[in-house]
């Protein structure tokens, strides 16, 4: 019950902040995206998985900070099957982050060196997937963020404390509703537009390094994990119609090491499928 209340309060707080920020938004950017790759992996699965990913993203700023929300709908092929079927699994993954810009809030210049602002970041991740494992991830995070002075773009570096709860529907799991230990998350995110001759490009992405988070559902020690997701996009809308940041096409790459903190079995044997190295094709339509 305490865990449920904690998650509910985090979700409510995030929704309240988002609602207030939208009402007083000074800028906003929403987009629909799509990415496709054939080299995705899943822990304990020996096969490569093909995935289609539909994405909705939204970012907005207001007088004292900004919001970021992202929903991915991931459709796997049959190599990552849904529970009790020979069709591919479907996953929903929602991320929300709110930044409170302390310099603006305190009306002080907190810049130093290449850093233009110091922020406090808080938010949550939620997911569900219709596999036999049946994950239901609930992650809350909070911590400081350094916002770097990047011309025409952004680069943020955050050190977050995180706490995760999740579910395991497999019979061998000794703890089906599991609360992991608190962990540290070092996170960088960037979006940098630039020109290559006459071609307008954008280099964007994020990388998260998550510390180990105690033992998993079967009492096996987790390991630190790293997730990199990045892309190089061509601003096709600007080239074709002079409409900047509307239609972007490009290529991306996902690297995920020790996915979800997995590494070895209780017998000490390294699990298959814990590392992903997947090129992707990507598209974004901003509106």
CSV table of C-alpha atoms in Angstrom, one decimal:
chain,number,residue,atom,x,y,z
A,1,UNK,CA,0.0,0.0,0.0
A,2,UNK,CA,2.8,2.4,0.9
A,3,UNK,CA,4.4,1.8,-2.5
A,4,UNK,CA,1.2,2.4,-4.3
A,5,UNK,CA,0.6,5.6,-2.5
A,6,UNK,CA,4.2,6.8,-3.3
A,7,UNK,CA,3.7,6.1,-7.0
A,8,UNK,CA,0.3,7.8,-7.0
A,9,UNK,CA,1.7,10.9,-5.3
A,10,UNK,CA,4.5,11.1,-7.8
A,11,UNK,CA,2.2,10.7,-10.8
A,12,UNK,CA,-0.2,13.3,-9.3
A,13,UNK,CA,2.6,15.7,-8.7
A,14,UNK,CA,4.0,15.3,-12.2
A,15,UNK,CA,0.5,15.8,-13.7
A,16,UNK,CA,0.0,18.9,-11.6
A,17,UNK,CA,3.3,20.4,-12.6
A,18,UNK,CA,2.6,19.6,-16.3
A,19,UNK,CA,-0.8,21.2,-16.1
A,20,UNK,CA,0.5,24.4,-14.5
A,21,UNK,CA,3.4,24.7,-16.9
A,22,UNK,CA,1.2,24.2,-20.0
A,23,UNK,CA,-1.1,27.0,-18.9
A,24,UNK,CA,1.9,29.4,-18.7
A,25,UNK,CA,4.0,27.9,-21.4
A,26,UNK,CA,6.5,30.3,-23.1
A,27,UNK,CA,7.4,27.6,-25.7
A,28,UNK,CA,6.4,24.1,-26.6
A,29,UNK,CA,7.3,21.4,-29.1
A,30,UNK,CA,5.3,18.2,-29.7
A,31,UNK,CA,6.0,15.5,-32.2
A,32,UNK,CA,5.0,12.0,-33.5
A,33,UNK,CA,7.9,9.7,-34.2
A,34,UNK,CA,8.7,6.3,-35.6
A,35,UNK,CA,11.8,4.2,-35.4
A,36,UNK,CA,12.5,0.7,-36.7
A,37,UNK,CA,15.3,-1.8,-36.1
A,38,UNK,CA,16.0,-5.5,-36.4
A,39,UNK,CA,18.8,-6.0,-33.8
A,40,UNK,CA,17.0,-5.5,-30.5
A,41,UNK,CA,17.6,-8.0,-27.6
A,42,UNK,CA,15.7,-9.1,-24.5
A,43,UNK,CA,17.3,-10.6,-21.4
A,44,UNK,CA,17.3,-14.5,-21.4
A,45,UNK,CA,16.2,-14.5,-25.1
A,46,UNK,CA,18.8,-15.9,-27.5
A,47,UNK,CA,17.1,-14.3,-30.6
A,48,UNK,CA,17.4,-10.9,-32.2
A,49,UNK,CA,14.1,-9.0,-32.2
A,50,UNK,CA,12.6,-6.7,-34.8
A,51,UNK,CA,10.7,-3.8,-33.4
A,52,UNK,CA,8.5,-1.0,-34.7
A,53,UNK,CA,8.3,1.9,-32.2
A,54,UNK,CA,5.7,4.6,-32.3
A,55,UNK,CA,6.5,7.7,-30.2
A,56,UNK,CA,4.8,10.8,-28.9
A,57,UNK,CA,7.0,13.4,-27.4
A,58,UNK,CA,6.3,16.8,-25.8
A,59,UNK,CA,8.6,19.5,-24.4
A,60,UNK,CA,7.5,22.9,-23.1
A,61,UNK,CA,9.0,25.7,-21.1
A,62,UNK,CA,7.6,28.3,-18.7
A,63,UNK,CA,8.9,31.1,-16.5
A,64,UNK,CA,10.7,28.9,-14.0
A,65,UNK,CA,11.4,25.6,-15.8
A,66,UNK,CA,10.4,23.1,-18.3
A,67,UNK,CA,8.6,19.7,-18.9
A,68,UNK,CA,9.4,16.7,-20.9
A,69,UNK,CA,7.0,13.8,-21.7
A,70,UNK,CA,7.6,10.8,-23.9
A,71,UNK,CA,5.5,7.8,-24.7
A,72,UNK,CA,6.9,4.8,-26.7
A,73,UNK,CA,4.7,2.0,-28.0
A,74,UNK,CA,7.0,-0.8,-28.9
A,75,UNK,CA,5.8,-3.7,-31.1
A,76,UNK,CA,8.1,-6.7,-31.3
A,77,UNK,CA,8.1,-9.5,-33.8
A,78,UNK,CA,7.4,-13.2,-32.8
A,79,UNK,CA,10.9,-13.6,-31.4
A,80,UNK,CA,9.7,-11.6,-28.4
A,81,UNK,CA,6.3,-13.2,-28.0
A,82,UNK,CA,3.3,-12.0,-26.0
A,83,UNK,CA,2.1,-14.2,-23.2
A,84,UNK,CA,0.4,-17.4,-24.4
A,85,UNK,CA,0.6,-16.5,-28.1
A,86,UNK,CA,2.9,-16.7,-31.1
A,87,UNK,CA,2.5,-13.0,-31.9
A,88,UNK,CA,5.0,-10.3,-30.9
A,89,UNK,CA,4.6,-8.5,-27.6
A,90,UNK,CA,3.5,-4.9,-27.2
A,91,UNK,CA,5.1,-2.6,-24.6
A,92,UNK,CA,4.1,0.9,-23.5
A,93,UNK,CA,6.8,3.0,-21.8
A,94,UNK,CA,6.0,6.5,-20.4
A,95,UNK,CA,8.7,8.9,-19.2
A,96,UNK,CA,8.0,12.3,-17.5
A,97,UNK,CA,10.6,14.8,-16.2
A,98,UNK,CA,10.1,18.3,-14.8
A,99,UNK,CA,13.0,20.8,-14.4
A,100,UNK,CA,12.8,23.6,-11.9
A,101,UNK,CA,15.4,26.3,-13.0
A,102,UNK,CA,16.8,27.5,-9.7
A,103,UNK,CA,18.5,30.6,-11.1
A,104,UNK,CA,15.2,31.8,-12.4
A,105,UNK,CA,13.3,30.8,-9.3
A,106,UNK,CA,15.7,32.7,-7.0
A,107,UNK,CA,16.4,35.5,-9.5
A,108,UNK,CA,20.1,34.8,-9.3
A,109,UNK,CA,22.8,34.1,-11.8
A,110,UNK,CA,23.9,30.6,-11.1
A,111,UNK,CA,26.1,30.2,-14.2
A,112,UNK,CA,29.7,29.2,-14.0
A,113,UNK,CA,32.2,28.1,-16.7
A,114,UNK,CA,30.2,26.4,-19.5
A,115,UNK,CA,27.1,25.9,-17.3
A,116,UNK,CA,24.4,28.5,-17.9
A,117,UNK,CA,21.8,27.3,-15.3
A,118,UNK,CA,21.3,24.8,-12.4
A,119,UNK,CA,18.0,23.0,-12.2
A,120,UNK,CA,16.3,20.5,-9.9
A,121,UNK,CA,14.8,17.5,-11.9
A,122,UNK,CA,12.1,15.2,-10.8
A,123,UNK,CA,9.9,12.7,-12.6
A,124,UNK,CA,8.9,9.1,-13.2
A,125,UNK,CA,8.9,6.2,-15.6
A,126,UNK,CA,6.0,3.8,-16.0
A,127,UNK,CA,5.8,0.7,-18.3
A,128,UNK,CA,3.8,-2.4,-19.0
A,129,UNK,CA,4.4,-5.2,-21.5
A,130,UNK,CA,2.1,-8.2,-22.3
A,131,UNK,CA,4.8,-10.9,-22.0
A,132,UNK,CA,4.8,-13.9,-19.6
A,133,UNK,CA,7.2,-11.8,-17.4
A,134,UNK,CA,4.5,-9.1,-17.3
A,135,UNK,CA,6.6,-6.2,-16.1
A,136,UNK,CA,5.0,-3.2,-14.5
A,137,UNK,CA,7.9,-0.8,-13.9
A,138,UNK,CA,7.4,2.2,-11.5
A,139,UNK,CA,10.4,4.4,-11.2
A,140,UNK,CA,10.7,7.8,-9.4
A,141,UNK,CA,13.7,10.0,-9.8
A,142,UNK,CA,15.0,13.3,-8.4
A,143,UNK,CA,18.3,15.2,-8.4
A,144,UNK,CA,20.3,18.2,-9.7
A,145,UNK,CA,20.8,19.1,-13.3
A,146,UNK,CA,23.5,21.2,-14.9
A,147,UNK,CA,22.4,23.0,-18.1
A,148,UNK,CA,25.2,23.8,-20.4
A,149,UNK,CA,25.5,26.8,-22.8
A,150,UNK,CA,25.1,25.2,-26.2
A,151,UNK,CA,24.4,27.6,-29.1
A,152,UNK,CA,21.0,26.8,-30.8
A,153,UNK,CA,20.6,23.6,-28.8
A,154,UNK,CA,20.9,22.0,-25.4
A,155,UNK,CA,23.1,19.7,-23.3
A,156,UNK,CA,21.9,18.7,-19.8
A,157,UNK,CA,23.8,16.6,-17.3
A,158,UNK,CA,21.8,15.2,-14.3
A,159,UNK,CA,22.7,13.1,-11.2
A,160,UNK,CA,19.5,11.5,-10.0
A,161,UNK,CA,18.5,9.3,-7.1
A,162,UNK,CA,16.0,6.6,-8.3
A,163,UNK,CA,13.8,4.0,-6.7
A,164,UNK,CA,12.1,1.3,-8.7
A,165,UNK,CA,9.3,-1.1,-8.1
A,166,UNK,CA,8.4,-3.8,-10.6
A,167,UNK,CA,6.5,-7.1,-11.2
A,168,UNK,CA,7.6,-10.6,-12.3
A,169,UNK,CA,4.9,-13.0,-13.5
A,170,UNK,CA,7.2,-16.0,-14.0
A,171,UNK,CA,6.9,-19.0,-11.8
A,172,UNK,CA,10.5,-19.1,-10.7
A,173,UNK,CA,10.4,-15.6,-9.3
A,174,UNK,CA,10.4,-15.7,-5.6
A,175,UNK,CA,9.3,-12.1,-5.3
A,176,UNK,CA,6.6,-11.2,-7.8
A,177,UNK,CA,6.0,-7.7,-6.5
A,178,UNK,CA,9.6,-6.4,-6.0
A,179,UNK,CA,11.0,-3.2,-4.7
A,180,UNK,CA,14.6,-2.7,-5.8
A,181,UNK,CA,17.2,-0.8,-3.7
A,182,UNK,CA,17.7,2.9,-4.3
A,183,UNK,CA,20.2,3.7,-7.1
A,184,UNK,CA,22.1,6.5,-8.7
A,185,UNK,CA,21.5,7.5,-12.3
A,186,UNK,CA,23.9,9.7,-14.3
A,187,UNK,CA,22.0,11.0,-17.2
A,188,UNK,CA,23.0,13.2,-20.2
A,189,UNK,CA,20.6,14.5,-22.9
A,190,UNK,CA,21.3,16.6,-25.9
A,191,UNK,CA,19.9,18.2,-29.1
A,192,UNK,CA,22.2,20.1,-31.3
A,193,UNK,CA,21.2,21.4,-34.7
A,194,UNK,CA,24.0,22.2,-37.2
A,195,UNK,CA,24.7,22.6,-40.9
A,196,UNK,CA,26.8,20.3,-43.1
A,197,UNK,CA,27.1,22.5,-46.2
A,198,UNK,CA,23.6,23.1,-47.4
A,199,UNK,CA,22.1,20.3,-45.3
A,200,UNK,CA,20.4,21.1,-42.0
A,201,UNK,CA,21.1,18.4,-39.5
A,202,UNK,CA,20.3,17.6,-35.8
A,203,UNK,CA,22.3,15.4,-33.5
A,204,UNK,CA,20.2,14.3,-30.6
A,205,UNK,CA,19.9,11.6,-27.9
A,206,UNK,CA,20.5,10.6,-24.3
A,207,UNK,CA,22.7,8.3,-22.3
A,208,UNK,CA,21.9,6.9,-18.8
A,209,UNK,CA,24.3,5.1,-16.5
A,210,UNK,CA,22.3,3.4,-13.8
A,211,UNK,CA,24.1,2.0,-10.8
A,212,UNK,CA,23.2,-1.5,-9.5
A,213,UNK,CA,20.0,-1.7,-7.5
A,214,UNK,CA,20.4,-4.6,-5.1
A,215,UNK,CA,18.9,-8.0,-5.8
A,216,UNK,CA,16.3,-9.0,-8.4
A,217,UNK,CA,13.1,-11.0,-8.2
A,218,UNK,CA,15.1,-14.3,-7.6
A,219,UNK,CA,17.7,-12.9,-5.2
A,220,UNK,CA,20.3,-12.4,-7.8
A,221,UNK,CA,22.5,-9.3,-7.6
A,222,UNK,CA,21.9,-6.8,-10.3
A,223,UNK,CA,24.7,-5.0,-12.2
A,224,UNK,CA,25.0,-1.4,-13.4
A,225,UNK,CA,23.4,-0.8,-16.8
A,226,UNK,CA,24.0,1.7,-19.6
A,227,UNK,CA,21.5,2.9,-22.2
A,228,UNK,CA,22.5,5.0,-25.1
A,229,UNK,CA,19.9,6.1,-27.7
A,230,UNK,CA,21.0,8.6,-30.3
A,231,UNK,CA,20.2,9.7,-33.8
A,232,UNK,CA,21.4,12.0,-36.6
A,233,UNK,CA,18.4,13.6,-38.3
A,234,UNK,CA,18.1,15.6,-41.6
A,235,UNK,CA,15.6,18.5,-41.5
A,236,UNK,CA,13.7,17.5,-44.6
A,237,UNK,CA,10.9,20.0,-44.0
A,238,UNK,CA,13.4,22.9,-44.1
A,239,UNK,CA,15.0,21.6,-47.3
A,240,UNK,CA,11.8,20.8,-49.1
A,241,UNK,CA,9.5,23.6,-47.9
A,242,UNK,CA,11.5,26.0,-45.8
A,243,UNK,CA,9.7,24.8,-42.7
A,244,UNK,CA,12.3,24.3,-40.0
A,245,UNK,CA,11.9,21.5,-37.4
A,246,UNK,CA,8.8,20.0,-38.9
A,247,UNK,CA,9.7,16.8,-40.7
A,248,UNK,CA,13.0,15.0,-39.7
A,249,UNK,CA,14.3,11.8,-41.2
A,250,UNK,CA,17.5,10.0,-40.2
A,251,UNK,CA,19.3,7.1,-38.6
A,252,UNK,CA,19.8,6.1,-35.0
A,253,UNK,CA,21.6,3.7,-32.7
A,254,UNK,CA,20.7,2.0,-29.5
A,255,UNK,CA,23.2,0.5,-27.1
A,256,UNK,CA,21.9,-1.1,-24.0
A,257,UNK,CA,24.3,-3.0,-21.7
A,258,UNK,CA,23.1,-5.2,-18.8
A,259,UNK,CA,19.5,-4.4,-19.8
A,260,UNK,CA,17.3,-3.8,-16.7
A,261,UNK,CA,20.4,-4.6,-14.5
A,262,UNK,CA,20.5,-8.2,-15.7
A,263,UNK,CA,23.9,-10.0,-15.9
A,264,UNK,CA,24.0,-13.6,-14.7
A,265,UNK,CA,21.8,-16.3,-13.4
A,266,UNK,CA,21.9,-17.6,-9.8
A,267,UNK,CA,24.4,-20.2,-11.0
A,268,UNK,CA,26.7,-17.5,-12.2
A,269,UNK,CA,26.1,-18.1,-15.9
A,270,UNK,CA,25.9,-14.9,-18.1
A,271,UNK,CA,22.4,-14.5,-19.4
A,272,UNK,CA,21.9,-14.2,-23.2
A,273,UNK,CA,20.2,-11.1,-24.6
A,274,UNK,CA,21.4,-8.6,-22.0
A,275,UNK,CA,23.3,-6.4,-24.5
A,276,UNK,CA,21.7,-4.6,-27.4
A,277,UNK,CA,23.6,-3.0,-30.3
A,278,UNK,CA,20.8,-1.9,-32.7
A,279,UNK,CA,21.0,0.6,-35.7
A,280,UNK,CA,17.6,2.2,-36.4
A,281,UNK,CA,15.7,4.1,-39.1
A,282,UNK,CA,13.8,7.1,-37.6
A,283,UNK,CA,11.3,9.8,-38.5
A,284,UNK,CA,9.8,12.7,-36.6
A,285,UNK,CA,6.9,15.0,-37.4
A,286,UNK,CA,6.7,18.1,-35.2
A,287,UNK,CA,3.5,20.1,-34.8
